[in-house]
Amino acid sequence: RHLAMSAALLLSAHGAAALTVASVPRTAAAGAARSAVVMAAGDPALIIQNKGGGHGEFGYHLALELANGQGRPVTILHEGKGPNAKEAHRAYGDLDAAGVQVLWCDDLTNAPECLAKLGGATFGSVVDNWSKSPEDIQPYAQAAKDWGVSTFAYVSSAGMYNPAKGDFSPITEECPVKSTGQRQAEEKLGEMELPWTCFRPQYVYGPKQGKSYLAYFFDRLTRGAPIPVPGDGNQIVSMTHAADNAAMIATAIDNEAAVGQVFNCATSAVITYDDLALLCARATGVEAKISHYDPAAVEAGATKSIGFPFRETPFYVSAAKAKSLLGFRPKHVITEDIGWYYLDNYVGSGRARKEVDLSKDDAVLKVAV
């Protein structure tokens, strides 16, 4: 099969209108923004950063975007005892060169101790890329409110979306959501009447990434093993470069149009599961052996147990609203980045030489068609 989506598909412009978070009081938040002490562009920004994983690279790119692109003094209040070479931390020398201050906090849930590390400094904007619950976010949001910030941006998750069964259209911000910890954190910001903006990222890749969604494909390709793919492989997914995620978040800082809004934080290009597998094969220089299986023919949870990185059915978001309100335009596309990603992220990390247990694949391969 040829790579039918090498240029990627563009998402529908459906959902471009400004949509607010259901049940979160935007009016109060906007009112707070107008009455707050609005600081000028270039004022200090604080990033509350998790230690790694799916969001691990956001803080790195965002700090550079704010420091170099917007000329802001940037401080990162960082989860963890110190740098981890397996994460984006290995590139933090770039942050030093940009004048970004990184303050390590072993336990960000101990907000008083972590905020004390700031030494009384105040900030014009805050980006929370760590909180997973209303309890997590409340003390940092309160500090931001006390500072009179113009922006409190929260990096949430698109995983909360709960589209109707059988609805595989691009997910917009008005889609129903589950009451997850991150959803409750979003609601907390509205209750506190902050000038909030929430971003819901989905599947991410980047040059400094620790967790990789594409390792599933590379693990099998480099070992001559078949690639189990649920269904017919035509399910659509989006893969967004972390620098594009960061660029979108940066557009919300001191931006009145972003106050009280939720944005899907993703690229505008999508690709099918099969074409993504073929794209990875092209990067490795080997032929892909894709084996489709019916998820209904195997035990519940089998797809997850073999490490398949996506859902069994299409699950992808629309970035049309960010394009319309923020003027967001992604600069990266996975079809062009796959070559360096394979060499730098997969081969460069040493994973191609490691032992990988693929024995669980047998449970789905035995029903492959």
mmCIF file of C-alpha atoms in Angstrom:
data_model
loop_
_atom_site.group_PDB
_atom_site.id
_atom_site.type_symbol
_atom_site.label_atom_id
_atom_site.label_comp_id
_atom_site.label_asym_id
_atom_site.label_seq_id
_atom_site.Cartn_x
_atom_site.Cartn_y
_atom_site.Cartn_z
ATOM 1 C CA ARG A 1 0.000 0.000 0.000
ATOM 2 C CA HIS A 2 1.281 3.443 -0.863
ATOM 3 C CA LEU A 3 1.536 6.307 1.602
ATOM 4 C CA ALA A 4 -1.783 7.936 0.782
ATOM 5 C CA MET A 5 -1.483 10.791 3.232
ATOM 6 C CA SER A 6 2.135 11.822 2.881
ATOM 7 C CA ALA A 7 1.093 15.466 2.857
ATOM 8 C CA ALA A 8 -1.412 14.821 5.687
ATOM 9 C CA LEU A 9 -5.096 15.708 5.696
ATOM 10 C CA LEU A 10 -6.392 19.073 6.749
ATOM 11 C CA LEU A 11 -8.983 19.108 9.476
ATOM 12 C CA SER A 12 -12.387 20.572 8.777
ATOM 13 C CA ALA A 13 -12.854 24.221 9.657
ATOM 14 C CA HIS A 14 -15.929 23.116 11.617
ATOM 15 C CA GLY A 15 -15.852 24.545 15.103
ATOM 16 C CA ALA A 16 -13.984 27.749 14.285
ATOM 17 C CA ALA A 17 -16.375 29.924 16.260
ATOM 18 C CA ALA A 18 -15.352 31.062 19.728
ATOM 19 C CA LEU A 19 -16.545 28.449 22.210
ATOM 20 C CA THR A 20 -16.248 28.600 25.970
ATOM 21 C CA VAL A 21 -15.841 25.859 28.545
ATOM 22 C CA ALA A 22 -19.250 24.538 29.502
ATOM 23 C CA SER A 23 -20.237 25.527 33.047
ATOM 24 C CA VAL A 24 -17.114 27.657 33.618
ATOM 25 C CA PRO A 25 -18.046 31.325 34.143
ATOM 26 C CA ARG A 26 -16.218 33.176 31.387
ATOM 27 C CA THR A 27 -17.888 36.505 32.168
ATOM 28 C CA ALA A 28 -16.509 36.581 35.683
ATOM 29 C CA ALA A 29 -13.056 35.606 34.446
ATOM 30 C CA ALA A 30 -13.090 38.297 31.787
ATOM 31 C CA GLY A 31 -14.231 40.842 34.356
ATOM 32 C CA ALA A 32 -11.340 39.887 36.591
ATOM 33 C CA ALA A 33 -8.975 40.326 33.665
ATOM 34 C CA ARG A 34 -10.193 43.865 33.047
ATOM 35 C CA SER A 35 -9.988 44.857 36.705
ATOM 36 C CA ALA A 36 -6.627 43.186 37.372
ATOM 37 C CA VAL A 37 -3.308 44.990 37.214
ATOM 38 C CA VAL A 38 -2.499 44.296 33.559
ATOM 39 C CA MET A 39 1.250 44.221 33.064
ATOM 40 C CA ALA A 40 2.999 45.297 29.905
ATOM 41 C CA ALA A 41 4.417 42.939 27.322
ATOM 42 C CA GLY A 42 7.809 41.734 28.359
ATOM 43 C CA ASP A 43 6.919 41.398 32.046
ATOM 44 C CA PRO A 44 8.024 38.233 33.861
ATOM 45 C CA ALA A 45 6.380 34.891 33.156
ATOM 46 C CA LEU A 46 6.245 31.853 35.439
ATOM 47 C CA ILE A 47 5.943 28.298 34.121
ATOM 48 C CA ILE A 48 4.892 25.578 36.547
ATOM 49 C CA GLN A 49 6.421 22.534 34.877
ATOM 50 C CA ASN A 50 5.949 18.809 35.374
ATOM 51 C CA LYS A 51 8.940 16.493 35.501
ATOM 52 C CA GLY A 52 8.418 14.808 32.141
ATOM 53 C CA GLY A 53 6.184 12.486 30.169
ATOM 54 C CA GLY A 54 3.681 13.671 27.594
ATOM 55 C CA HIS A 55 3.892 17.332 28.608
ATOM 56 C CA GLY A 56 7.578 17.176 29.446
ATOM 57 C CA GLU A 57 8.827 19.054 26.409
ATOM 58 C CA PHE A 58 6.241 21.858 26.491
ATOM 59 C CA GLY A 59 8.018 23.854 29.171
ATOM 60 C CA TYR A 60 11.317 23.787 27.292
ATOM 61 C CA HIS A 61 9.879 25.176 24.050
ATOM 62 C CA LEU A 62 7.527 27.566 25.832
ATOM 63 C CA ALA A 63 10.315 29.076 27.923
ATOM 64 C CA LEU A 64 12.372 29.724 24.789
ATOM 65 C CA GLU A 65 9.332 31.157 22.995
ATOM 66 C CA LEU A 66 8.611 33.582 25.838
ATOM 67 C CA ALA A 67 12.254 34.511 26.507
ATOM 68 C CA ASN A 68 13.587 34.774 22.963
ATOM 69 C CA GLY A 69 10.383 35.456 21.054
ATOM 70 C CA GLN A 70 8.662 37.848 23.461
ATOM 71 C CA GLY A 71 11.620 39.173 25.420
ATOM 72 C CA ARG A 72 10.257 38.159 28.802
ATOM 73 C CA PRO A 73 12.178 37.171 31.907
ATOM 74 C CA VAL A 74 11.098 33.552 32.457
ATOM 75 C CA THR A 75 11.193 31.420 35.586
ATOM 76 C CA ILE A 76 10.343 27.708 35.672
ATOM 77 C CA LEU A 77 9.106 26.224 38.922
ATOM 78 C CA HIS A 78 10.034 22.657 38.074
ATOM 79 C CA GLU A 79 8.839 19.374 39.521
ATOM 80 C CA GLY A 80 11.662 17.008 40.474
ATOM 81 C CA LYS A 81 14.918 16.946 42.362
ATOM 82 C CA GLY A 82 16.966 17.866 39.293
ATOM 83 C CA PRO A 83 17.542 17.184 35.593
ATOM 84 C CA ASN A 84 16.752 13.752 34.135
ATOM 85 C CA ALA A 85 18.853 12.893 31.082
ATOM 86 C CA LYS A 86 15.973 10.864 29.612
ATOM 87 C CA GLU A 87 13.727 13.904 29.439
ATOM 88 C CA ALA A 88 13.891 17.315 27.739
ATOM 89 C CA HIS A 89 16.062 18.418 30.670
ATOM 90 C CA ARG A 90 19.114 17.299 28.697
ATOM 91 C CA ALA A 91 18.652 20.402 26.536
ATOM 92 C CA TYR A 92 18.227 22.864 29.395
ATOM 93 C CA GLY A 93 21.557 24.439 28.527
ATOM 94 C CA ASP A 94 19.516 26.283 25.886
ATOM 95 C CA LEU A 95 17.402 27.742 28.687
ATOM 96 C CA ASP A 96 20.480 28.915 30.553
ATOM 97 C CA ALA A 97 21.679 30.663 27.397
ATOM 98 C CA ALA A 98 18.297 32.417 27.090
ATOM 99 C CA GLY A 99 18.467 33.608 30.698
ATOM 100 C CA VAL A 100 15.672 31.318 31.906
ATOM 101 C CA GLN A 101 15.804 30.555 35.626
ATOM 102 C CA VAL A 102 14.924 26.963 36.608
ATOM 103 C CA LEU A 103 13.976 26.327 40.236
ATOM 104 C CA TRP A 104 13.652 22.640 41.130
ATOM 105 C CA CYS A 105 10.917 21.593 43.556
ATOM 106 C CA ASP A 106 10.887 17.984 44.647
ATOM 107 C CA ASP A 107 7.166 18.081 45.432
ATOM 108 C CA LEU A 108 5.002 20.698 43.724
ATOM 109 C CA THR A 109 2.044 19.626 45.860
ATOM 110 C CA ASN A 110 3.859 21.428 48.682
ATOM 111 C CA ALA A 111 2.906 24.778 47.191
ATOM 112 C CA PRO A 112 4.008 27.007 50.099
ATOM 113 C CA GLU A 113 7.520 25.570 50.019
ATOM 114 C CA CYS A 114 7.757 25.786 46.230
ATOM 115 C CA LEU A 115 6.362 29.317 46.001
ATOM 116 C CA ALA A 116 8.837 30.377 48.670
ATOM 117 C CA LYS A 117 11.628 29.509 46.221
ATOM 118 C CA LEU A 118 10.505 32.515 44.161
ATOM 119 C CA GLY A 119 11.896 34.799 46.861
ATOM 120 C CA GLY A 120 8.974 37.202 46.753
ATOM 121 C CA ALA A 121 9.095 37.706 42.975
ATOM 122 C CA THR A 122 5.838 38.495 41.163
ATOM 123 C CA PHE A 123 4.798 37.686 37.615
ATOM 124 C CA GLY A 124 2.607 39.125 34.889
ATOM 125 C CA SER A 125 1.549 35.729 33.551
ATOM 126 C CA VAL A 126 1.529 32.109 34.691
ATOM 127 C CA VAL A 127 1.427 28.894 32.659
ATOM 128 C CA ASP A 128 0.543 25.781 34.647
ATOM 129 C CA ASN A 129 1.843 22.690 32.864
ATOM 130 C CA TRP A 130 1.685 20.463 35.924
ATOM 131 C CA SER A 131 -1.619 20.420 37.813
ATOM 132 C CA LYS A 132 -3.895 17.407 37.492
ATOM 133 C CA SER A 133 -6.607 18.372 39.986
ATOM 134 C CA PRO A 134 -8.329 21.391 41.548
ATOM 135 C CA GLU A 135 -6.311 20.794 44.704
ATOM 136 C CA ASP A 136 -3.079 21.013 42.701
ATOM 137 C CA ILE A 137 -3.976 24.186 40.868
ATOM 138 C CA GLN A 138 -5.663 26.205 43.623
ATOM 139 C CA PRO A 139 -2.601 27.526 45.513
ATOM 140 C CA TYR A 140 -0.750 28.501 42.340
ATOM 141 C CA ALA A 141 -3.867 30.108 40.913
ATOM 142 C CA GLN A 142 -4.313 32.052 44.155
ATOM 143 C CA ALA A 143 -0.742 33.303 43.974
ATOM 144 C CA ALA A 144 -1.344 34.378 40.368
ATOM 145 C CA LYS A 145 -4.514 36.199 41.394
ATOM 146 C CA ASP A 146 -2.632 37.985 44.164
ATOM 147 C CA TRP A 147 -0.040 39.096 41.595
ATOM 148 C CA GLY A 148 -2.792 40.479 39.345
ATOM 149 C CA VAL A 149 -1.720 38.448 36.308
ATOM 150 C CA SER A 150 -3.059 39.231 32.857
ATOM 151 C CA THR A 151 -3.025 35.536 31.923
ATOM 152 C CA PHE A 152 -3.286 32.229 33.732
ATOM 153 C CA ALA A 153 -2.850 29.560 31.066
ATOM 154 C CA TYR A 154 -3.508 25.956 32.049
ATOM 155 C CA VAL A 155 -2.277 23.000 29.989
ATOM 156 C CA SER A 156 -5.008 20.438 30.459
ATOM 157 C CA SER A 157 -5.757 17.396 28.276
ATOM 158 C CA ALA A 158 -7.919 16.429 25.306
ATOM 159 C CA GLY A 159 -8.355 13.027 26.919
ATOM 160 C CA MET A 160 -11.392 14.351 28.781
ATOM 161 C CA TYR A 161 -13.484 14.573 25.611
ATOM 162 C CA ASN A 162 -16.402 12.155 25.487
ATOM 163 C CA PRO A 163 -17.909 12.256 21.986
ATOM 164 C CA ALA A 164 -21.121 10.421 21.224
ATOM 165 C CA LYS A 165 -20.682 6.765 20.336
ATOM 166 C CA GLY A 166 -20.029 6.444 16.609
ATOM 167 C CA ASP A 167 -19.169 10.137 16.174
ATOM 168 C CA PHE A 168 -15.708 10.154 14.605
ATOM 169 C CA SER A 169 -15.720 13.739 13.336
ATOM 170 C CA PRO A 170 -13.022 16.216 14.430
ATOM 171 C CA ILE A 171 -13.524 17.016 18.101
ATOM 172 C CA THR A 172 -14.218 20.678 18.822
ATOM 173 C CA GLU A 173 -14.061 22.468 22.143
ATOM 174 C CA GLU A 174 -17.832 22.198 22.580
ATOM 175 C CA CYS A 175 -17.705 18.387 22.711
ATOM 176 C CA PRO A 176 -19.012 16.898 26.001
ATOM 177 C CA VAL A 177 -16.296 16.104 28.528
ATOM 178 C CA LYS A 178 -15.807 13.680 31.400
ATOM 179 C CA SER A 179 -15.329 15.012 34.915
ATOM 180 C CA THR A 180 -11.612 14.275 35.194
ATOM 181 C CA GLY A 181 -9.203 15.876 37.637
ATOM 182 C CA GLN A 182 -7.967 18.163 34.880
ATOM 183 C CA ARG A 183 -11.522 19.130 33.972
ATOM 184 C CA GLN A 184 -12.171 20.010 37.612
ATOM 185 C CA ALA A 185 -8.972 22.080 37.614
ATOM 186 C CA GLU A 186 -10.320 24.018 34.626
ATOM 187 C CA GLU A 187 -13.543 24.673 36.520
ATOM 188 C CA LYS A 188 -11.607 25.824 39.584
ATOM 189 C CA LEU A 189 -9.995 28.613 37.534
ATOM 190 C CA GLY A 190 -13.428 29.870 36.550
ATOM 191 C CA GLU A 191 -14.629 29.776 40.152
ATOM 192 C CA MET A 192 -11.602 31.841 41.223
ATOM 193 C CA GLU A 193 -12.399 34.500 38.590
ATOM 194 C CA LEU A 194 -8.955 34.458 37.041
ATOM 195 C CA PRO A 195 -8.199 35.624 33.487
ATOM 196 C CA TRP A 196 -7.833 31.959 32.477
ATOM 197 C CA THR A 197 -7.153 30.210 29.203
ATOM 198 C CA CYS A 198 -7.104 26.418 28.944
ATOM 199 C CA PHE A 199 -5.271 24.327 26.370
ATOM 200 C CA ARG A 200 -6.082 20.695 25.652
ATOM 201 C CA PRO A 201 -3.190 18.931 23.894
ATOM 202 C CA GLN A 202 -3.402 15.482 22.381
ATOM 203 C CA TYR A 203 -0.599 13.370 20.884
ATOM 204 C CA VAL A 204 2.781 15.103 20.913
ATOM 205 C CA TYR A 205 6.250 14.516 19.463
ATOM 206 C CA GLY A 206 9.443 16.546 19.582
ATOM 207 C CA PRO A 207 13.239 16.483 19.427
ATOM 208 C CA LYS A 208 13.666 16.423 23.221
ATOM 209 C CA GLN A 209 10.859 14.000 23.959
ATOM 210 C CA GLY A 210 11.077 11.340 26.651
ATOM 211 C CA LYS A 211 7.818 9.462 26.106
ATOM 212 C CA SER A 212 7.321 8.502 22.446
ATOM 213 C CA TYR A 213 4.063 7.512 20.795
ATOM 214 C CA LEU A 214 5.959 6.297 17.743
ATOM 215 C CA ALA A 215 8.247 3.858 19.550
ATOM 216 C CA TYR A 216 5.476 1.261 19.173
ATOM 217 C CA PHE A 217 5.979 1.274 15.400
ATOM 218 C CA PHE A 218 9.766 1.561 15.448
ATOM 219 C CA ASP A 219 10.126 -1.288 17.958
ATOM 220 C CA ARG A 220 8.508 -3.691 15.540
ATOM 221 C CA LEU A 221 9.940 -2.331 12.308
ATOM 222 C CA THR A 222 13.543 -2.509 13.521
ATOM 223 C CA ARG A 223 13.069 -6.080 14.701
ATOM 224 C CA GLY A 224 11.330 -7.431 11.619
ATOM 225 C CA ALA A 225 8.088 -7.984 13.515
ATOM 226 C CA PRO A 226 4.549 -7.350 12.255
ATOM 227 C CA ILE A 227 2.792 -4.197 13.454
ATOM 228 C CA PRO A 228 -0.602 -4.988 15.011
ATOM 229 C CA VAL A 229 -3.124 -2.252 14.193
ATOM 230 C CA PRO A 230 -6.720 -2.397 15.453
ATOM 231 C CA GLY A 231 -9.537 -2.179 12.923
ATOM 232 C CA ASP A 232 -8.858 -1.388 9.281
ATOM 233 C CA GLY A 233 -6.087 1.145 9.959
ATOM 234 C CA ASN A 234 -8.004 4.058 8.486
ATOM 235 C CA GLN A 235 -8.605 5.668 11.859
ATOM 236 C CA ILE A 236 -7.410 9.265 11.926
ATOM 237 C CA VAL A 237 -4.967 10.728 14.439
ATOM 238 C CA SER A 238 -3.004 13.970 14.790
ATOM 239 C CA MET A 239 0.640 14.220 15.867
ATOM 240 C CA THR A 240 1.699 17.694 17.028
ATOM 241 C CA HIS A 241 5.241 18.993 17.446
ATOM 242 C CA ALA A 242 5.796 20.251 21.001
ATOM 243 C CA ALA A 243 7.164 23.534 19.638
ATOM 244 C CA ASP A 244 3.807 24.140 17.937
ATOM 245 C CA ASN A 245 1.997 23.391 21.200
ATOM 246 C CA ALA A 246 4.235 25.917 22.936
ATOM 247 C CA ALA A 247 3.773 28.532 20.214
ATOM 248 C CA MET A 248 0.001 28.307 20.556
ATOM 249 C CA ILE A 249 0.170 28.690 24.331
ATOM 250 C CA ALA A 250 2.481 31.691 23.963
ATOM 251 C CA THR A 251 -0.092 33.499 21.785
ATOM 252 C CA ALA A 252 -2.468 33.596 24.755
ATOM 253 C CA ILE A 253 -0.134 35.636 26.967
ATOM 254 C CA ASP A 254 -1.506 39.188 27.369
ATOM 255 C CA ASN A 255 -4.116 38.366 24.721
ATOM 256 C CA GLU A 256 -7.599 39.533 25.711
ATOM 257 C CA ALA A 257 -9.152 37.376 22.981
ATOM 258 C CA ALA A 258 -7.872 34.276 24.771
ATOM 259 C CA VAL A 259 -9.379 35.091 28.184
ATOM 260 C CA GLY A 260 -12.089 32.656 29.244
ATOM 261 C CA GLN A 261 -11.470 30.345 26.298
ATOM 262 C CA VAL A 262 -10.515 26.711 25.809
ATOM 263 C CA PHE A 263 -8.399 25.701 22.825
ATOM 264 C CA ASN A 264 -7.521 22.333 21.393
ATOM 265 C CA CYS A 265 -3.741 22.456 21.377
ATOM 266 C CA ALA A 266 -2.883 20.533 18.227
ATOM 267 C CA THR A 267 -1.825 20.714 14.628
ATOM 268 C CA SER A 268 -4.248 21.124 11.740
ATOM 269 C CA ALA A 269 -2.905 18.054 9.907
ATOM 270 C CA VAL A 270 -3.940 14.453 10.496
ATOM 271 C CA ILE A 271 -2.872 11.011 9.304
ATOM 272 C CA THR A 272 -4.294 7.476 9.445
ATOM 273 C CA TYR A 273 -2.853 4.705 11.621
ATOM 274 C CA ASP A 274 -1.755 2.716 8.581
ATOM 275 C CA ASP A 275 -0.125 5.698 6.918
ATOM 276 C CA LEU A 276 1.678 6.533 10.137
ATOM 277 C CA ALA A 277 3.034 2.977 10.259
ATOM 278 C CA LEU A 278 4.158 3.287 6.634
ATOM 279 C CA LEU A 279 5.730 6.656 7.380
ATOM 280 C CA CYS A 280 7.736 5.104 10.213
ATOM 281 C CA ALA A 281 8.761 2.289 7.886
ATOM 282 C CA ARG A 282 10.052 4.789 5.361
ATOM 283 C CA ALA A 283 12.206 6.363 8.060
ATOM 284 C CA THR A 284 13.664 3.013 9.119
ATOM 285 C CA GLY A 285 14.243 1.852 5.541
ATOM 286 C CA VAL A 286 12.344 -1.414 5.951
ATOM 287 C CA GLU A 287 9.036 -2.719 4.655
ATOM 288 C CA ALA A 288 6.104 -2.515 7.037
ATOM 289 C CA LYS A 289 4.148 -5.682 7.784
ATOM 290 C CA ILE A 290 0.851 -4.344 9.095
ATOM 291 C CA SER A 291 -1.497 -6.877 10.701
ATOM 292 C CA HIS A 292 -5.055 -5.673 11.256
ATOM 293 C CA TYR A 293 -7.221 -7.254 13.901
ATOM 294 C CA ASP A 294 -10.758 -6.812 15.169
ATOM 295 C CA PRO A 295 -10.651 -5.410 18.731
ATOM 296 C CA ALA A 296 -13.958 -7.174 19.410
ATOM 297 C CA ALA A 297 -12.281 -10.530 18.711
ATOM 298 C CA VAL A 298 -9.751 -10.187 21.543
ATOM 299 C CA GLU A 299 -10.000 -9.646 25.270
ATOM 300 C CA ALA A 300 -10.901 -6.194 26.500
ATOM 301 C CA GLY A 301 -7.744 -4.201 27.096
ATOM 302 C CA ALA A 302 -5.622 -6.259 24.697
ATOM 303 C CA THR A 303 -4.865 -3.258 22.487
ATOM 304 C CA LYS A 304 -3.590 -1.298 25.460
ATOM 305 C CA SER A 305 -1.610 -4.262 26.808
ATOM 306 C CA ILE A 306 0.474 -4.528 23.620
ATOM 307 C CA GLY A 307 1.330 -0.844 23.913
ATOM 308 C CA PHE A 308 -0.656 0.497 20.979
ATOM 309 C CA PRO A 309 -0.393 4.245 21.575
ATOM 310 C CA PHE A 310 -3.786 5.396 20.304
ATOM 311 C CA ARG A 311 -7.440 4.521 20.726
ATOM 312 C CA GLU A 312 -9.075 1.740 18.770
ATOM 313 C CA THR A 313 -11.455 4.228 17.143
ATOM 314 C CA PRO A 314 -10.681 7.638 15.573
ATOM 315 C CA PHE A 315 -10.013 10.309 18.203
ATOM 316 C CA TYR A 316 -8.613 13.582 16.935
ATOM 317 C CA VAL A 317 -9.227 17.230 17.698
ATOM 318 C CA SER A 318 -9.841 20.271 15.537
ATOM 319 C CA ALA A 319 -7.503 23.250 15.910
ATOM 320 C CA ALA A 320 -9.816 25.538 13.909
ATOM 321 C CA LYS A 321 -10.725 27.682 16.904
ATOM 322 C CA ALA A 322 -7.089 28.503 17.689
ATOM 323 C CA LYS A 323 -6.572 29.368 14.037
ATOM 324 C CA SER A 324 -9.571 31.700 14.079
ATOM 325 C CA LEU A 325 -9.120 33.441 17.451
ATOM 326 C CA LEU A 326 -5.360 33.281 17.972
ATOM 327 C CA GLY A 327 -4.127 33.240 14.382
ATOM 328 C CA PHE A 328 -2.296 29.990 15.144
ATOM 329 C CA ARG A 329 -0.430 28.327 12.279
ATOM 330 C CA PRO A 330 1.635 25.190 12.972
ATOM 331 C CA LYS A 331 5.157 25.161 11.523
ATOM 332 C CA HIS A 332 5.796 21.425 11.739
ATOM 333 C CA VAL A 333 4.267 18.280 10.247
ATOM 334 C CA ILE A 334 5.108 14.688 11.108
ATOM 335 C CA THR A 335 5.419 13.659 7.457
ATOM 336 C CA GLU A 336 8.428 15.984 7.135
ATOM 337 C CA ASP A 337 9.863 15.360 10.594
ATOM 338 C CA ILE A 338 9.798 11.572 10.719
ATOM 339 C CA GLY A 339 13.375 11.150 9.441
ATOM 340 C CA TRP A 340 15.130 13.172 12.128
ATOM 341 C CA TYR A 341 12.687 11.933 14.750
ATOM 342 C CA TYR A 342 13.639 8.320 14.084
ATOM 343 C CA LEU A 343 17.360 9.043 14.104
ATOM 344 C CA ASP A 344 17.475 11.510 16.985
ATOM 345 C CA ASN A 345 14.719 10.301 19.266
ATOM 346 C CA TYR A 346 14.583 6.553 18.679
ATOM 347 C CA VAL A 347 18.046 5.519 17.499
ATOM 348 C CA GLY A 348 19.745 8.313 19.412
ATOM 349 C CA SER A 349 18.132 7.207 22.689
ATOM 350 C CA GLY A 350 19.577 3.707 22.248
ATOM 351 C CA ARG A 351 16.150 2.061 22.132
ATOM 352 C CA ALA A 352 16.889 0.397 18.788
ATOM 353 C CA ARG A 353 19.575 -1.682 20.543
ATOM 354 C CA LYS A 354 17.553 -2.608 23.611
ATOM 355 C CA GLU A 355 15.656 -5.821 24.149
ATOM 356 C CA VAL A 356 11.938 -5.298 23.622
ATOM 357 C CA ASP A 357 9.392 -7.915 24.651
ATOM 358 C CA LEU A 358 6.813 -8.262 21.891
ATOM 359 C CA SER A 359 5.334 -11.538 23.148
ATOM 360 C CA LYS A 360 2.020 -9.923 24.092
ATOM 361 C CA ASP A 361 1.448 -9.187 20.403
ATOM 362 C CA ASP A 362 0.569 -12.851 19.914
ATOM 363 C CA ALA A 363 -2.797 -12.295 21.599
ATOM 364 C CA VAL A 364 -3.943 -10.027 18.774
ATOM 365 C CA LEU A 365 -1.882 -11.451 15.913
ATOM 366 C CA LYS A 366 -3.662 -14.810 16.217
ATOM 367 C CA VAL A 367 -6.906 -13.131 15.110
ATOM 368 C CA ALA A 368 -5.288 -10.838 12.522
ATOM 369 C CA VAL A 369 -6.899 -10.728 9.105
#
